[in-house]
XYZ file of C-alpha atoms in Angstrom:
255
model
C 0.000 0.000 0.000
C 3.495 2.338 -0.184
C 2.027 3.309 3.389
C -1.368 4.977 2.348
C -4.253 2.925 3.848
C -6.818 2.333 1.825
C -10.310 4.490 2.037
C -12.917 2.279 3.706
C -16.290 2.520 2.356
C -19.052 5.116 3.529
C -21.896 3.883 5.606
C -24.670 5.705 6.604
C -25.826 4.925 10.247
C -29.448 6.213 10.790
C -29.984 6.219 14.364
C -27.045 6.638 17.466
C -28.789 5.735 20.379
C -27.463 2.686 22.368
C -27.743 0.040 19.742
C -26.809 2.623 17.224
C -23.329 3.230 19.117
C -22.920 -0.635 19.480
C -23.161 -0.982 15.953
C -20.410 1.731 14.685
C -18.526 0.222 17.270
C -18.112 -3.130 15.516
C -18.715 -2.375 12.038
C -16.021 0.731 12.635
C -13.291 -1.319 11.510
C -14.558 -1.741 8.106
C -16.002 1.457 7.582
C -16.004 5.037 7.495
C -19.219 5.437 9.168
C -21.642 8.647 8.706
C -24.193 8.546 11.451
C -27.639 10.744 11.648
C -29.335 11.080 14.957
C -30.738 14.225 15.899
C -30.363 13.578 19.814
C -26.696 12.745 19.449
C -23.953 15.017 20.512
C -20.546 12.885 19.864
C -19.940 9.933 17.867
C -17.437 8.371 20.080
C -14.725 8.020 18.199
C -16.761 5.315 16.040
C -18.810 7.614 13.554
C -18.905 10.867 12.249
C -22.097 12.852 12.809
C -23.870 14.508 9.884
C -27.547 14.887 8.266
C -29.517 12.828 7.198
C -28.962 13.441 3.712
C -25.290 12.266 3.656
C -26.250 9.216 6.019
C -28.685 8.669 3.784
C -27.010 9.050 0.082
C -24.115 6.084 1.269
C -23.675 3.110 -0.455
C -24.856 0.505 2.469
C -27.612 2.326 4.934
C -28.024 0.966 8.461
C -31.704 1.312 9.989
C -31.238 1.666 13.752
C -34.393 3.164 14.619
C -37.308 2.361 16.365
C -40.133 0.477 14.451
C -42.410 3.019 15.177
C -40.335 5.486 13.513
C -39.368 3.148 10.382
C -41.861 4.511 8.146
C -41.166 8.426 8.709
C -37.404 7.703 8.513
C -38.174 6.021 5.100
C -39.865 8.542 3.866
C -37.302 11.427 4.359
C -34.227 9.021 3.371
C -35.935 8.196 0.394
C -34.802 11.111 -2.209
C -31.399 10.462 -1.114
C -30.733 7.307 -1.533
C -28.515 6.079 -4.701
C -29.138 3.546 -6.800
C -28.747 0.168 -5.862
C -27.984 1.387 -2.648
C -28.161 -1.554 0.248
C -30.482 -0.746 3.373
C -30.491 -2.629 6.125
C -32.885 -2.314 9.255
C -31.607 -3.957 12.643
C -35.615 -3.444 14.331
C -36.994 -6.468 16.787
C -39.262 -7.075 14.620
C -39.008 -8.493 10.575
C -42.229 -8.706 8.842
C -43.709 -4.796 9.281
C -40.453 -3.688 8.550
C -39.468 -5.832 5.515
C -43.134 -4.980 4.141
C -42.461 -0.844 4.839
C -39.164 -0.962 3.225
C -40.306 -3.047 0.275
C -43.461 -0.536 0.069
C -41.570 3.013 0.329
C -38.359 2.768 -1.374
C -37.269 2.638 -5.051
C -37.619 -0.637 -6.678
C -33.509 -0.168 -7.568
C -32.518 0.075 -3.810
C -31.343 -3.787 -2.414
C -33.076 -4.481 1.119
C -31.917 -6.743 3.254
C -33.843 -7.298 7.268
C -31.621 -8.327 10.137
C -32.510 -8.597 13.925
C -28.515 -9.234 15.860
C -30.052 -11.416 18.779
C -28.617 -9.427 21.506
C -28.208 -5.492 22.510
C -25.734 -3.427 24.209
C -26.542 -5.340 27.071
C -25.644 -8.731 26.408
C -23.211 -7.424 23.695
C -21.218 -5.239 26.123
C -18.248 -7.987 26.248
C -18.039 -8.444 22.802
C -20.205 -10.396 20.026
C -18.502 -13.109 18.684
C -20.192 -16.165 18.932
C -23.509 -14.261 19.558
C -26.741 -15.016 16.924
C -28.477 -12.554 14.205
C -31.117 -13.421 11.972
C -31.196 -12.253 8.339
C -34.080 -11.767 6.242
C -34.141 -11.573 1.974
C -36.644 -8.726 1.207
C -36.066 -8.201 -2.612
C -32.683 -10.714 -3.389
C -31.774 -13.624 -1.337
C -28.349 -13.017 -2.640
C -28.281 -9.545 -1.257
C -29.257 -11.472 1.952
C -26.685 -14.342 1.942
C -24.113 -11.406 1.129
C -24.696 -9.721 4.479
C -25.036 -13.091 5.833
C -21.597 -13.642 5.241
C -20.265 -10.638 6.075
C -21.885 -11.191 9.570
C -20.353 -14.774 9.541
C -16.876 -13.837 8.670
C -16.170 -10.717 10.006
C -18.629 -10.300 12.495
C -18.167 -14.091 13.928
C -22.019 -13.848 14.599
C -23.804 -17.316 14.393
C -26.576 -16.481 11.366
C -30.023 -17.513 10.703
C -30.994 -17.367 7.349
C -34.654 -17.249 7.724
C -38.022 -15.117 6.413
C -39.763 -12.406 8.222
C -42.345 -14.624 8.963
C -40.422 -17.495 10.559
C -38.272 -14.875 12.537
C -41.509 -13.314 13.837
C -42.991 -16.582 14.633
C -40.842 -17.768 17.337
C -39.851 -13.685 18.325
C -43.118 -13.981 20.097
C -42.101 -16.403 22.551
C -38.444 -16.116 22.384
C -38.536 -12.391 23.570
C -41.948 -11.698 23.626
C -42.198 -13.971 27.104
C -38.900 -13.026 27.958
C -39.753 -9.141 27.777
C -43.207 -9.845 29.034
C -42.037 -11.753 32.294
C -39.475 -8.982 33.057
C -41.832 -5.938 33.058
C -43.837 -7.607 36.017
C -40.275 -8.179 37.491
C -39.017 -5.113 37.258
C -42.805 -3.541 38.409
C -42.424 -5.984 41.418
C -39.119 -4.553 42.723
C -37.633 -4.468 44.795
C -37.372 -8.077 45.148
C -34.769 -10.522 47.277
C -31.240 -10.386 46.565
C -29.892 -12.422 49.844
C -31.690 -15.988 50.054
C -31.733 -16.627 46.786
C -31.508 -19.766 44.370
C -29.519 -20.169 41.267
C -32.535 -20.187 39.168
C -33.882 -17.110 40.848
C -30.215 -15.601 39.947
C -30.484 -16.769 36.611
C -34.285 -15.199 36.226
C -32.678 -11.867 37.523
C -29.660 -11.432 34.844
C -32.350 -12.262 31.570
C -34.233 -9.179 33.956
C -30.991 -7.145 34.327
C -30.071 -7.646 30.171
C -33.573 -6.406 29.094
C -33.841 -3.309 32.060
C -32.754 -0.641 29.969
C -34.491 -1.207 27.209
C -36.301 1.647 25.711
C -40.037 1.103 25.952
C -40.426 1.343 22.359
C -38.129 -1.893 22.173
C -40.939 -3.510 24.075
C -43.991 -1.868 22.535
C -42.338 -3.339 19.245
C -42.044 -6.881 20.613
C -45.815 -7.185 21.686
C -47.364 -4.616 19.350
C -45.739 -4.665 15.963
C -45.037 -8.693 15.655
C -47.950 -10.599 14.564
C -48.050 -13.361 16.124
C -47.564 -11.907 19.261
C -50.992 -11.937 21.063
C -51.403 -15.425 20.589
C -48.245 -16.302 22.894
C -49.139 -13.727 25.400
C -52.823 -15.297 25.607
C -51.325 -18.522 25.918
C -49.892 -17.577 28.405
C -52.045 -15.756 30.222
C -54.257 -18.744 30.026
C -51.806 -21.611 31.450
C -50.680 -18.762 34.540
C -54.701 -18.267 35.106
C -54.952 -22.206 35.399
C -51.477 -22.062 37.585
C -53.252 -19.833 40.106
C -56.291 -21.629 40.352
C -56.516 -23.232 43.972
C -56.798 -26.563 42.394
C -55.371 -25.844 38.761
C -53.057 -27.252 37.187
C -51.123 -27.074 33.732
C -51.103 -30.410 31.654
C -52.781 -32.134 33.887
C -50.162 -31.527 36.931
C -52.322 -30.655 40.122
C -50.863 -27.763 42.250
C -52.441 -29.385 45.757
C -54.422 -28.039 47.865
């Protein structure tokens, strides 16, 4: 390289809140990474801040916004967006989001859904070894590209799957797992001396999903559609656990 390093490539980060930051922190190293987030005052050494126009007009575009938002941000990225420029959302959520992104933007621009399985919580010690799912939304091969990427330099563990599928066992997956630790954390505070193991072990899935922002959670149980069902599930089974003389799958609870 006669001692001149090589220009990485642009990408435009839309979103810098904590799983925005996570992200420019790993994919740093391969990029030179403009970042758009109108709440952000530093990009940390990982990003540098601009608008949303030069976020936006990159080659690969990063999503990192809530679902609630997606369809706004789509709308003002749109005009700036080149052609056959990749976007890629990272939301909880794959089958609103595939369907919004496949609905607002130009039929030229490559979309590929992803959902890393993990936040800056349980990502705080690094990622490797930790899963993602990716979703095809207009080219699978667009999809098993980023698949790779994720594979080789990311050392994620990938799921190749659709938005449906991914959706599908969200619900229970997190949807239980975000579900249980509201009425945790609304219960608090609770026993930290005469404890058990599996008591411990409830508590850190609790302590990983605590600072979540509530529109992480309304995504889980409102925007995934298959959702309800699990939560009525189980709502059901608890209401039969409670009963004085319930029991779940024919177990009895005694008197």
């Amino acid at each position: 390289m006669t001692g001149v390093e090589a220009a990485k490539p642009r990408l435009g980060l839309i979103g810098f809140g904590a799983f925005g930051r996570l992200t420019a922190r790993h994919l740093s190293s391969w990029f030179d990474i403009q970042a758009h987030d109108p709440a952000a005052e530093d990009g940390e050494g990982w990003a540098t801040l601009t608008d949303l126009g030069t976020a936006a007009a990159c080659p690969t575009v990063i999503l990192a916004v809530p679902v609630e938002a997606l369809e706004a941000t789509l709308g003002a990225m749109g005009p700036h967006l080149a052609p056959g420029a990749l976007v890629i959302d990272v939301g909880s959520v794959k089958v609103k989001p595939a369907r919004l992104m496949d609905d607002r933007l130009a039929p030229g621009v490559r979309i590929v859904g992803t959902h890393p399985l993990f936040g800056p919580q349980s990502g705080k010690a690094g990622i490797a070894g930790l899963r993602i799912a990716v979703c095809a939304v207009r080219s699978d091969r667009d999809a098993r590209r980023v698949a790779a990427f994720c594979r080789k330099a990311l050392k994620l563990r990938v799921f190749l799957v659709t938005p449906e599928d991914h959706d599908r066992e969200a619900a229970v997956v997190q949807g239980l797992t975000h579900l249980i630790a509201r009425a945790l954390l609304a219960m608090e505070p609770l026993p930290t001396r005469m404890t058990t193991a599996s008591f411990d072990r409830l508590m850190e899935a609790v302590d990983m999903v605590r600072h979540d922002s509530p529109a992480v959670f309304r995504a889980i149980e409102r925007d995934n559609p298959f959702a309800a069902e699990v939560r009525e599930r189980f709502f059901t089974l608890a209401d039969q656990a409670r009963g004085a003389s319930g029991g779940v799958g024919g177990v009895s609870f005694g008197e």
